[in-house]
Short mmCIF file of C-alpha atoms and ligand atoms in Angstrom, two decimals:
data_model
loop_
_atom_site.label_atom_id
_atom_site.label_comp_id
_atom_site.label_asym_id
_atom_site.label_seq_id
_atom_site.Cartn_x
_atom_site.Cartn_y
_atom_site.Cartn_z
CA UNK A 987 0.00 0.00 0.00
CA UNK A 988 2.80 2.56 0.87
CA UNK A 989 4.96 1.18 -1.40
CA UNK A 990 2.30 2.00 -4.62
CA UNK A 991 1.60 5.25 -3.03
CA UNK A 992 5.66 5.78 -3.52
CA UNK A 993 5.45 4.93 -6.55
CA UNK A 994 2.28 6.97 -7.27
CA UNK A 995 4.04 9.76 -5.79
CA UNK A 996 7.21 9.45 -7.60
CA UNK A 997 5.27 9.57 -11.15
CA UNK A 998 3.28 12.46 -10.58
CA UNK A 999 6.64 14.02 -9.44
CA UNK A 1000 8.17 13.07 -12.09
CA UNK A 1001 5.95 14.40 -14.64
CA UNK A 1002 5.49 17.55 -12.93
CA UNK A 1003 8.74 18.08 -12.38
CA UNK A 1004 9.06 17.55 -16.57
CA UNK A 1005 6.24 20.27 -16.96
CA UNK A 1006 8.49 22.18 -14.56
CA UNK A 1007 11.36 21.97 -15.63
CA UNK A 1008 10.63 22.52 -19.39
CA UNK A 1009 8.30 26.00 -18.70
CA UNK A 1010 11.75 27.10 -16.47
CA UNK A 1011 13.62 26.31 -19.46
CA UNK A 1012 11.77 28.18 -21.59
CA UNK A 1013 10.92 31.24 -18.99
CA UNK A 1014 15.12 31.52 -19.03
CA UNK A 1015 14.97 31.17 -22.64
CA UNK A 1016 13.31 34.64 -23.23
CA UNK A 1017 15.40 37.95 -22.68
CA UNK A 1018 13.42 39.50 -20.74
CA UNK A 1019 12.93 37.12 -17.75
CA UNK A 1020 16.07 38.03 -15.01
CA UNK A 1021 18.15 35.82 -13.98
CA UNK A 1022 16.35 33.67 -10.53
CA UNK A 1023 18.25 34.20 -7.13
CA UNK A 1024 15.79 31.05 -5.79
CA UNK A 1025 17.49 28.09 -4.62
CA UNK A 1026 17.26 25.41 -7.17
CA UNK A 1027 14.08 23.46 -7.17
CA UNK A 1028 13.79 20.22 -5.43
CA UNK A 1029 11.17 17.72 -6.49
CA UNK A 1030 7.49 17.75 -5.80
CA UNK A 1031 4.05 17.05 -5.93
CA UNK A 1032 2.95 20.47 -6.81
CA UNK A 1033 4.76 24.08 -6.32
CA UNK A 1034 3.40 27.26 -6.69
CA UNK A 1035 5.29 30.29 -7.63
CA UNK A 1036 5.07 33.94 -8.49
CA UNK A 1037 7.44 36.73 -9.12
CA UNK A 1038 7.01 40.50 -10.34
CA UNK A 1039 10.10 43.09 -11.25
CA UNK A 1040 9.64 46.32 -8.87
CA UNK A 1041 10.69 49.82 -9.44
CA UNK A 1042 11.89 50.27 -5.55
CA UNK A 1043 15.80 49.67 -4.05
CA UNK A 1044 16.27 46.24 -3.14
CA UNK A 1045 16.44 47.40 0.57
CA UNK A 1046 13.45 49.00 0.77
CA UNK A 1047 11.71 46.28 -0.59
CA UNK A 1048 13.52 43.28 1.75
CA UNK A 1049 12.27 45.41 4.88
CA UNK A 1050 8.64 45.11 3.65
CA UNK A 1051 8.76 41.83 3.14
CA UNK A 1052 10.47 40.83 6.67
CA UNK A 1053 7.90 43.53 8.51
CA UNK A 1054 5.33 41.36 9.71
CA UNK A 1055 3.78 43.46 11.77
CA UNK A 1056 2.32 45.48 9.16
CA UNK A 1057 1.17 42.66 6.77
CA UNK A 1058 -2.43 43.51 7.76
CA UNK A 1059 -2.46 46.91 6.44
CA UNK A 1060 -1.30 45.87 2.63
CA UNK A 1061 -1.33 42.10 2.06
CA UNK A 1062 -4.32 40.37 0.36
CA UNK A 1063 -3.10 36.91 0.89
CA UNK A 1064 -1.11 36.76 4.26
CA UNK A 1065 -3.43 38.54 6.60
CA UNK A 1066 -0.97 37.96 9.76
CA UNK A 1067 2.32 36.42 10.05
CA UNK A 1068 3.94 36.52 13.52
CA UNK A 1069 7.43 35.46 15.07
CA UNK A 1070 7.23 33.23 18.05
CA UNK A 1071 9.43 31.46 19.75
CA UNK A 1072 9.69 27.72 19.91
CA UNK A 1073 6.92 27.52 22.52
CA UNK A 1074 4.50 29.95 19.95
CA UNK A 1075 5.08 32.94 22.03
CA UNK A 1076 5.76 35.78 20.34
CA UNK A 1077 8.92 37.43 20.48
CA UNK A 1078 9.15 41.27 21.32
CA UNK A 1079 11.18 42.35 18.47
CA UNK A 1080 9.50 40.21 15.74
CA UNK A 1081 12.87 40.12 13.88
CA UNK A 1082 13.21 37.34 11.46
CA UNK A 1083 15.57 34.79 12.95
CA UNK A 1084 16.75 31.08 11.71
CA UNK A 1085 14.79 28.53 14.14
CA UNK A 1086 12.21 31.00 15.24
CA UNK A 1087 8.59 29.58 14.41
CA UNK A 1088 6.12 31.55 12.84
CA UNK A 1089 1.94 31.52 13.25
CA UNK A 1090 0.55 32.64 9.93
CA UNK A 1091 -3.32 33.14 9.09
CA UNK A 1092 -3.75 33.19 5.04
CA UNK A 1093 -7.43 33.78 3.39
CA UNK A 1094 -7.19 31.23 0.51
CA UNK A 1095 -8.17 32.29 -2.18
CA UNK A 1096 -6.97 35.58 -1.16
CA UNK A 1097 -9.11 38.79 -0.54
CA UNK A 1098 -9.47 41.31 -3.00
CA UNK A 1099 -6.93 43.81 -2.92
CA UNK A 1100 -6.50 47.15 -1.99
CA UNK A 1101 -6.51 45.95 1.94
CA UNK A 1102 -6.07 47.48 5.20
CA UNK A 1103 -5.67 46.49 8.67
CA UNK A 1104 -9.63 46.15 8.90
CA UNK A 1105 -10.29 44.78 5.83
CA UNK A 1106 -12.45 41.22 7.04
CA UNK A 1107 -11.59 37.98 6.03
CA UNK A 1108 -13.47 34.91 4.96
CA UNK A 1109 -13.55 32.92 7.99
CA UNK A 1110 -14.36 29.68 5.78
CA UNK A 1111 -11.07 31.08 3.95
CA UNK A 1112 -9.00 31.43 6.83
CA UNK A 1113 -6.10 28.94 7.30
CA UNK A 1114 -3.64 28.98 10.23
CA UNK A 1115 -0.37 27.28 9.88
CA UNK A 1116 2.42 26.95 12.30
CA UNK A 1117 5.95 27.70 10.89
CA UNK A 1118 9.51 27.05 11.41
CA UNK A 1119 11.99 29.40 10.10
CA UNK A 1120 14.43 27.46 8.19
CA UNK A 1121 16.23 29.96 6.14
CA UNK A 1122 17.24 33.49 6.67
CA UNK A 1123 20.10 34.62 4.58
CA UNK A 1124 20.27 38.81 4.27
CA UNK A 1125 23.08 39.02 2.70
CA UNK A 1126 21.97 37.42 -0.38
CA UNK A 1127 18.00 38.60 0.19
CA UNK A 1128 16.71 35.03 0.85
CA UNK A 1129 14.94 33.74 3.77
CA UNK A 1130 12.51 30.45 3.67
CA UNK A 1131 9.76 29.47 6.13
CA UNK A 1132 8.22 25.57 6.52
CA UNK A 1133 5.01 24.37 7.67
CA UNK A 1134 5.36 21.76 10.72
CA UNK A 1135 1.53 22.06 11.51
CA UNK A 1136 0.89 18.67 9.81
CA UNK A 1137 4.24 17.66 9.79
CA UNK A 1138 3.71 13.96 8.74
CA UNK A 1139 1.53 14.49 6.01
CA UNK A 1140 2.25 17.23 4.17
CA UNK A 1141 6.15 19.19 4.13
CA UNK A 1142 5.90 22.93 2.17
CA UNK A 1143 8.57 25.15 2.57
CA UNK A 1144 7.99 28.70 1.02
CA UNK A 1145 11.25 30.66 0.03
CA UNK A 1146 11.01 34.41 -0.86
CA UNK A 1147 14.25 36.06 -2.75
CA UNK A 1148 15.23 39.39 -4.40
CA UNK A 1149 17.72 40.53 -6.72
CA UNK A 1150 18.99 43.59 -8.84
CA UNK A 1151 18.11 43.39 -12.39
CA UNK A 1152 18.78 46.18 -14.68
CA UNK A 1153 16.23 46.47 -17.03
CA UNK A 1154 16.82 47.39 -20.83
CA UNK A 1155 16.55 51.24 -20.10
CA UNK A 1156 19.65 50.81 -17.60
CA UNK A 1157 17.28 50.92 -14.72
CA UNK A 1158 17.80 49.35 -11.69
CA UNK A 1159 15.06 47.48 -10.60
CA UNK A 1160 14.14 44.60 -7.36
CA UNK A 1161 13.31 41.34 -8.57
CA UNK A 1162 11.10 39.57 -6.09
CA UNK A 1163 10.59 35.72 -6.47
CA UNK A 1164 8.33 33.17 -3.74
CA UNK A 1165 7.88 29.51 -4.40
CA UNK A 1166 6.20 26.91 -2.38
CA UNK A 1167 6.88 23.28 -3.08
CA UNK A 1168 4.72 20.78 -1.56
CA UNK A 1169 5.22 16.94 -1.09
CA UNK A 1170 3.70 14.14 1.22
CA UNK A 1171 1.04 11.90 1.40
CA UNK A 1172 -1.50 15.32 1.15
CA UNK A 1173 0.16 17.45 -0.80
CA UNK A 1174 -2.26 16.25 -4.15
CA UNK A 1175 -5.36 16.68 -1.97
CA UNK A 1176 -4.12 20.29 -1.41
CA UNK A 1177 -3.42 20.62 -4.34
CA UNK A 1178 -6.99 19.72 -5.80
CA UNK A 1179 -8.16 22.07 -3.11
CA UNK A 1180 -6.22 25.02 -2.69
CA UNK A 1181 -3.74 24.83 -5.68
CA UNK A 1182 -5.67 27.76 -7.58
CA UNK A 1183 -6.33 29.83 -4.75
CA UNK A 1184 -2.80 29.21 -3.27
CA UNK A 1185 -1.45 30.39 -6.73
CA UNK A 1186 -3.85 34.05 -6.68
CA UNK A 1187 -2.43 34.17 -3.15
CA UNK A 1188 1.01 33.98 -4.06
CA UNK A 1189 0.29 37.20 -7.08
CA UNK A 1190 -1.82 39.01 -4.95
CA UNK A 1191 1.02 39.15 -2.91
CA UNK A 1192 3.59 40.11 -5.11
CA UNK A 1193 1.01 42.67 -7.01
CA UNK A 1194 0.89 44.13 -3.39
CA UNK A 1195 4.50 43.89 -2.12
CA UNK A 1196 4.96 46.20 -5.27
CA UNK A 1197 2.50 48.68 -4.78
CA UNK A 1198 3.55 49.02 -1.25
CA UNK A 1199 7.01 49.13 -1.65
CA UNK A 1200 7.26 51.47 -4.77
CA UNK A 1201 4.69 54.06 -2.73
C1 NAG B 437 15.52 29.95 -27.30
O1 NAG B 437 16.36 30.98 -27.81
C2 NAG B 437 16.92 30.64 -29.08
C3 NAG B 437 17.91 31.75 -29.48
O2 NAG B 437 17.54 33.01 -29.00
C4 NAG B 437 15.78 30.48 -30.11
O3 NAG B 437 16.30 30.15 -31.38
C5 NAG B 437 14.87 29.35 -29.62
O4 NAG B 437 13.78 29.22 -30.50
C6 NAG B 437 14.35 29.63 -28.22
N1 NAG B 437 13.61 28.48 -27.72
C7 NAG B 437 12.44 28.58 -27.12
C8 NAG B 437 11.83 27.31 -26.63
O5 NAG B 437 11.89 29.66 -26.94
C1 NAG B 438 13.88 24.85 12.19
O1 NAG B 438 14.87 25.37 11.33
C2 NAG B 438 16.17 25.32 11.84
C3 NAG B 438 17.08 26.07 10.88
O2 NAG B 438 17.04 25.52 9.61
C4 NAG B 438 16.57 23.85 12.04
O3 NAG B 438 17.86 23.79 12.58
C5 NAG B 438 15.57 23.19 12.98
O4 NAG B 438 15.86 21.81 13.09
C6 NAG B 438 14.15 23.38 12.48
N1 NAG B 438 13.20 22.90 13.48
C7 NAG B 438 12.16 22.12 13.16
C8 NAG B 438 11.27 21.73 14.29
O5 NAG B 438 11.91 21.76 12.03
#
């Protein structure tokens, strides 16, 4: 039984990894894509990704991205996202530290932007997820978060990177890139479920993370 669910598993990897890896092919293919700063991809059942160039320093951007604290007041997708400690108490600071655990609330699919802090969510939309912070590298604008709530069943790690790309009018611009990939026993089932509303979260945010940080 575990053994064809392997194998299942494997397959469907496999051939998504195929789809993958021949649209990343062909995305690198075309001039005006810039070059990724994402770790390379491991397999999976399912990823979801989303990038978007923005007209902001790469500073500005990385400090709205790592301030949780104000994710209500501009982000669609991620309604709340807050440090704790290994016990899920939250930290004073809320700096963004390797081995700190995160509690996230997400509306899936995501709400429809503009949003502030009192913008209400779906509460049939709402998921909560417990986080460990696996990843936080500054000095090359990469940090990566994983979900432990159902540890067993389902491992999804979410990395967020930027980059400088100069665009063809010499322009310096932030290149912001997020993937998720998903594998385990329920990563399909989420997939069926959530994989198009994961994916308008994942744009939302990035349509947002612009418009906030080029404001
Ligand atoms: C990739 O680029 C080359 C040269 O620019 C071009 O000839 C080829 O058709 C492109 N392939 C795809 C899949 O876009
Ligand atoms: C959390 O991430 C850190 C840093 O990668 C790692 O050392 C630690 O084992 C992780 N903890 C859990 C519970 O996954």
């Amino acid at each position: 039984m575990l053994l064809s669910l392997w194998r299942a598993l494997r397959l469907q990897c496999i051939i998504l990894c195929t789809i993958f890896l021949y649209k990343a092919l062909g995305a690198s293919n075309s001039s005006s894509q810039p070059p990724s700063n994402l770790p390379p991809a491991v397999p999976s059942v399912f990823a979801v990704e989303a990038n978007i160039l923005i007209d902001a320093p790469i500073n500005v951007v990385w400090n709205v991205l790592l301030d949780f604290p104000k994710y209500p007041d501009w982000n669609p997708f991620v309604r709340s996202q807050i440090v704790t400690d290994t016990f899920y108490i939250p930290t004073q600071d809320q700096q963004v530290a390797e081995n700190l655990r995160l509690i996230i609330t997400s509306q899936i699919p995501p709400l429809t932007p503009p949003v502030t802090a009192s913008s209400q969510g779906n509460i049939l939309n709402e998921h909560i997820t417990r986080e460990n912070i696996t990843h936080f590298e500054p000095d090359i604008y990469r940090v990566a978060w994983q979900d432990l709530s159902l540890d067993l069943l389902i491992q999804a790690e979410r990395w967020s990177a930027l980059s400088v790309f100069v665009d063809q009018n010499g322009e310096a611009m932030t290149f912001y890139e997020s993937r998720e990939e998903y594998n385990g026993v329920l990563a399909e089932s989420v997939q069926d479920l959530e994989g198009v509303g994961l994916l308008e979260g994942f744009q939302a945010q990035a349509t947002a993370l612009k418009a906030r940080a080029e404001a």
